[in-house]
Amino acid sequence: MGFQKVVRHACLAVTVVLSFGASAMAEVKGSVEAGAKKNSMCIGCHGIPNYKTAYPVLYRVPKIAGQNYEYLVSSLNAYRNGERAHPSMVAVSKTLTDQDIADLSAFYAAGVR
């Protein structure tokens, strides 16, 4: 492996670890298969085309299948850490481990509906 590839992989690993917070000691890798087994709390809203929820206000639930992996990880961490405030997402995200977030993000980034 060339020097540039090694540096790129090292930077990516550091970025992934940092995205999970300062307490993360090792890289967490998402699994599409594991995410498929964990998506029962997500599919009820994000799996319905053009779904709208009335809690806490009328809100169009975004399509997340095919969304960028890093964006999904970042969003779920932001809900879990209180940086984003949708009540349903905060409640769900607080039940997720770093591994759950990585797996669900991998599942939805793969475009699975």
PDB file of C-alpha atoms in Angstrom:
ATOM      1  CA  MET A   1       0.000   0.000   0.000  1.00  0.00           C
ATOM      2  CA  GLY A   2       1.411   3.395  -0.986  1.00  0.00           C
ATOM      3  CA  PHE A   3       2.166   6.151   1.497  1.00  0.00           C
ATOM      4  CA  GLN A   4      -0.760   8.319   0.328  1.00  0.00           C
ATOM      5  CA  LYS A   5      -3.208   5.428   0.787  1.00  0.00           C
ATOM      6  CA  VAL A   6      -1.871   4.736   4.284  1.00  0.00           C
ATOM      7  CA  VAL A   7      -2.233   8.396   5.233  1.00  0.00           C
ATOM      8  CA  ARG A   8      -5.754   8.559   3.760  1.00  0.00           C
ATOM      9  CA  HIS A   9      -6.831   5.426   5.642  1.00  0.00           C
ATOM     10  CA  ALA A  10      -5.298   6.705   8.874  1.00  0.00           C
ATOM     11  CA  CYS A  11      -7.103  10.048   8.491  1.00  0.00           C
ATOM     12  CA  LEU A  12     -10.392   8.291   7.780  1.00  0.00           C
ATOM     13  CA  ALA A  13      -9.995   6.080  10.868  1.00  0.00           C
ATOM     14  CA  VAL A  14      -9.275   9.111  13.038  1.00  0.00           C
ATOM     15  CA  THR A  15     -12.280  10.941  11.581  1.00  0.00           C
ATOM     16  CA  VAL A  16     -14.597   7.994  12.275  1.00  0.00           C
ATOM     17  CA  VAL A  17     -13.330   7.644  15.851  1.00  0.00           C
ATOM     18  CA  LEU A  18     -13.685  11.373  16.492  1.00  0.00           C
ATOM     19  CA  SER A  19     -17.202  11.394  15.089  1.00  0.00           C
ATOM     20  CA  PHE A  20     -18.233   9.019  17.848  1.00  0.00           C
ATOM     21  CA  GLY A  21     -16.954  11.365  20.554  1.00  0.00           C
ATOM     22  CA  ALA A  22     -13.849  11.710  22.669  1.00  0.00           C
ATOM     23  CA  SER A  23     -14.639   8.594  24.710  1.00  0.00           C
ATOM     24  CA  ALA A  24     -14.359   6.282  21.703  1.00  0.00           C
ATOM     25  CA  MET A  25     -11.192   4.249  21.949  1.00  0.00           C
ATOM     26  CA  ALA A  26     -11.493   2.099  18.834  1.00  0.00           C
ATOM     27  CA  GLU A  27     -12.972   2.461  15.407  1.00  0.00           C
ATOM     28  CA  VAL A  28     -16.587   1.300  15.206  1.00  0.00           C
ATOM     29  CA  LYS A  29     -17.522  -0.225  11.859  1.00  0.00           C
ATOM     30  CA  GLY A  30     -21.104  -0.435  10.711  1.00  0.00           C
ATOM     31  CA  SER A  31     -22.651  -3.600   9.345  1.00  0.00           C
ATOM     32  CA  VAL A  32     -25.512  -3.495   6.848  1.00  0.00           C
ATOM     33  CA  GLU A  33     -26.689  -6.923   8.018  1.00  0.00           C
ATOM     34  CA  ALA A  34     -26.671  -5.922  11.693  1.00  0.00           C
ATOM     35  CA  GLY A  35     -28.439  -2.663  10.841  1.00  0.00           C
ATOM     36  CA  ALA A  36     -31.183  -4.608   9.079  1.00  0.00           C
ATOM     37  CA  LYS A  37     -31.856  -6.429  12.354  1.00  0.00           C
ATOM     38  CA  LYS A  38     -31.894  -3.202  14.384  1.00  0.00           C
ATOM     39  CA  ASN A  39     -34.081  -0.920  12.271  1.00  0.00           C
ATOM     40  CA  SER A  40     -37.488  -1.706  13.789  1.00  0.00           C
ATOM     41  CA  MET A  41     -37.655   1.680  15.548  1.00  0.00           C
ATOM     42  CA  CYS A  42     -36.668   3.497  12.327  1.00  0.00           C
ATOM     43  CA  ILE A  43     -38.680   1.743   9.649  1.00  0.00           C
ATOM     44  CA  GLY A  44     -42.037   2.768  11.129  1.00  0.00           C
ATOM     45  CA  CYS A  45     -41.446   6.369  10.059  1.00  0.00           C
ATOM     46  CA  HIS A  46     -38.491   6.425   7.683  1.00  0.00           C
ATOM     47  CA  GLY A  47     -39.704   3.423   5.708  1.00  0.00           C
ATOM     48  CA  ILE A  48     -43.021   4.944   4.615  1.00  0.00           C
ATOM     49  CA  PRO A  49     -42.882   7.139   1.486  1.00  0.00           C
ATOM     50  CA  ASN A  50     -44.089  10.713   2.138  1.00  0.00           C
ATOM     51  CA  TYR A  51     -44.878   9.916   5.781  1.00  0.00           C
ATOM     52  CA  LYS A  52     -45.872  12.786   8.047  1.00  0.00           C
ATOM     53  CA  THR A  53     -46.048  12.703  11.810  1.00  0.00           C
ATOM     54  CA  ALA A  54     -48.173  14.985  13.973  1.00  0.00           C
ATOM     55  CA  TYR A  55     -45.839  14.879  16.990  1.00  0.00           C
ATOM     56  CA  PRO A  56     -44.755  17.373  18.180  1.00  0.00           C
ATOM     57  CA  VAL A  57     -46.039  19.312  15.155  1.00  0.00           C
ATOM     58  CA  LEU A  58     -46.932  18.241  11.626  1.00  0.00           C
ATOM     59  CA  TYR A  59     -43.574  17.135  10.299  1.00  0.00           C
ATOM     60  CA  ARG A  60     -42.544  15.447   7.046  1.00  0.00           C
ATOM     61  CA  VAL A  61     -40.279  12.532   7.927  1.00  0.00           C
ATOM     62  CA  PRO A  62     -37.186  12.569   5.703  1.00  0.00           C
ATOM     63  CA  LYS A  63     -36.217   9.701   3.453  1.00  0.00           C
ATOM     64  CA  ILE A  64     -32.925   8.328   4.774  1.00  0.00           C
ATOM     65  CA  ALA A  65     -32.344   5.309   2.512  1.00  0.00           C
ATOM     66  CA  GLY A  66     -29.284   6.114   0.419  1.00  0.00           C
ATOM     67  CA  GLN A  67     -28.231   8.998   2.667  1.00  0.00           C
ATOM     68  CA  ASN A  68     -24.515   9.523   3.330  1.00  0.00           C
ATOM     69  CA  TYR A  69     -23.106   7.254   6.078  1.00  0.00           C
ATOM     70  CA  GLU A  70     -21.169  10.016   7.845  1.00  0.00           C
ATOM     71  CA  TYR A  71     -24.206  12.299   7.795  1.00  0.00           C
ATOM     72  CA  LEU A  72     -26.395   9.612   9.388  1.00  0.00           C
ATOM     73  CA  VAL A  73     -23.808   8.916  12.105  1.00  0.00           C
ATOM     74  CA  SER A  74     -23.416  12.623  12.784  1.00  0.00           C
ATOM     75  CA  SER A  75     -27.178  13.198  12.923  1.00  0.00           C
ATOM     76  CA  LEU A  76     -27.875  10.329  15.291  1.00  0.00           C
ATOM     77  CA  ASN A  77     -25.040  11.436  17.567  1.00  0.00           C
ATOM     78  CA  ALA A  78     -26.392  15.010  17.508  1.00  0.00           C
ATOM     79  CA  TYR A  79     -29.854  13.786  18.586  1.00  0.00           C
ATOM     80  CA  ARG A  80     -28.297  11.589  21.283  1.00  0.00           C
ATOM     81  CA  ASN A  81     -26.106  14.438  22.581  1.00  0.00           C
ATOM     82  CA  GLY A  82     -28.926  17.011  22.577  1.00  0.00           C
ATOM     83  CA  GLU A  83     -27.522  19.073  19.696  1.00  0.00           C
ATOM     84  CA  ARG A  84     -30.636  18.326  17.631  1.00  0.00           C
ATOM     85  CA  ALA A  85     -34.044  18.484  19.259  1.00  0.00           C
ATOM     86  CA  HIS A  86     -36.801  16.424  17.596  1.00  0.00           C
ATOM     87  CA  PRO A  87     -38.414  14.651  20.605  1.00  0.00           C
ATOM     88  CA  SER A  88     -38.974  11.274  18.914  1.00  0.00           C
ATOM     89  CA  MET A  89     -35.458  11.140  17.487  1.00  0.00           C
ATOM     90  CA  VAL A  90     -33.906  12.203  20.796  1.00  0.00           C
ATOM     91  CA  ALA A  91     -35.784   9.434  22.609  1.00  0.00           C
ATOM     92  CA  VAL A  92     -34.810   6.775  20.073  1.00  0.00           C
ATOM     93  CA  SER A  93     -31.182   7.883  19.748  1.00  0.00           C
ATOM     94  CA  LYS A  94     -30.626   7.809  23.518  1.00  0.00           C
ATOM     95  CA  THR A  95     -31.257   4.046  23.410  1.00  0.00           C
ATOM     96  CA  LEU A  96     -28.551   3.484  20.757  1.00  0.00           C
ATOM     97  CA  THR A  97     -24.948   2.475  21.345  1.00  0.00           C
ATOM     98  CA  ASP A  98     -22.122   3.662  19.084  1.00  0.00           C
ATOM     99  CA  GLN A  99     -22.284   0.244  17.393  1.00  0.00           C
ATOM    100  CA  ASP A 100     -26.050   0.551  16.852  1.00  0.00           C
ATOM    101  CA  ILE A 101     -25.550   3.970  15.249  1.00  0.00           C
ATOM    102  CA  ALA A 102     -22.806   2.630  12.970  1.00  0.00           C
ATOM    103  CA  ASP A 103     -24.915  -0.394  11.963  1.00  0.00           C
ATOM    104  CA  LEU A 104     -28.096   1.599  11.284  1.00  0.00           C
ATOM    105  CA  SER A 105     -26.113   4.194   9.346  1.00  0.00           C
ATOM    106  CA  ALA A 106     -24.494   1.478   7.237  1.00  0.00           C
ATOM    107  CA  PHE A 107     -27.886  -0.116   6.588  1.00  0.00           C
ATOM    108  CA  TYR A 108     -29.554   3.092   5.436  1.00  0.00           C
ATOM    109  CA  ALA A 109     -26.483   4.370   3.547  1.00  0.00           C
ATOM    110  CA  ALA A 110     -26.616   1.144   1.518  1.00  0.00           C
ATOM    111  CA  GLY A 111     -29.948   2.363   0.160  1.00  0.00           C
ATOM    112  CA  VAL A 112     -32.042  -0.325   1.802  1.00  0.00           C
ATOM    113  CA  ARG A 113     -35.685   0.661   2.074  1.00  0.00           C
TER     114      ARG A 113
END
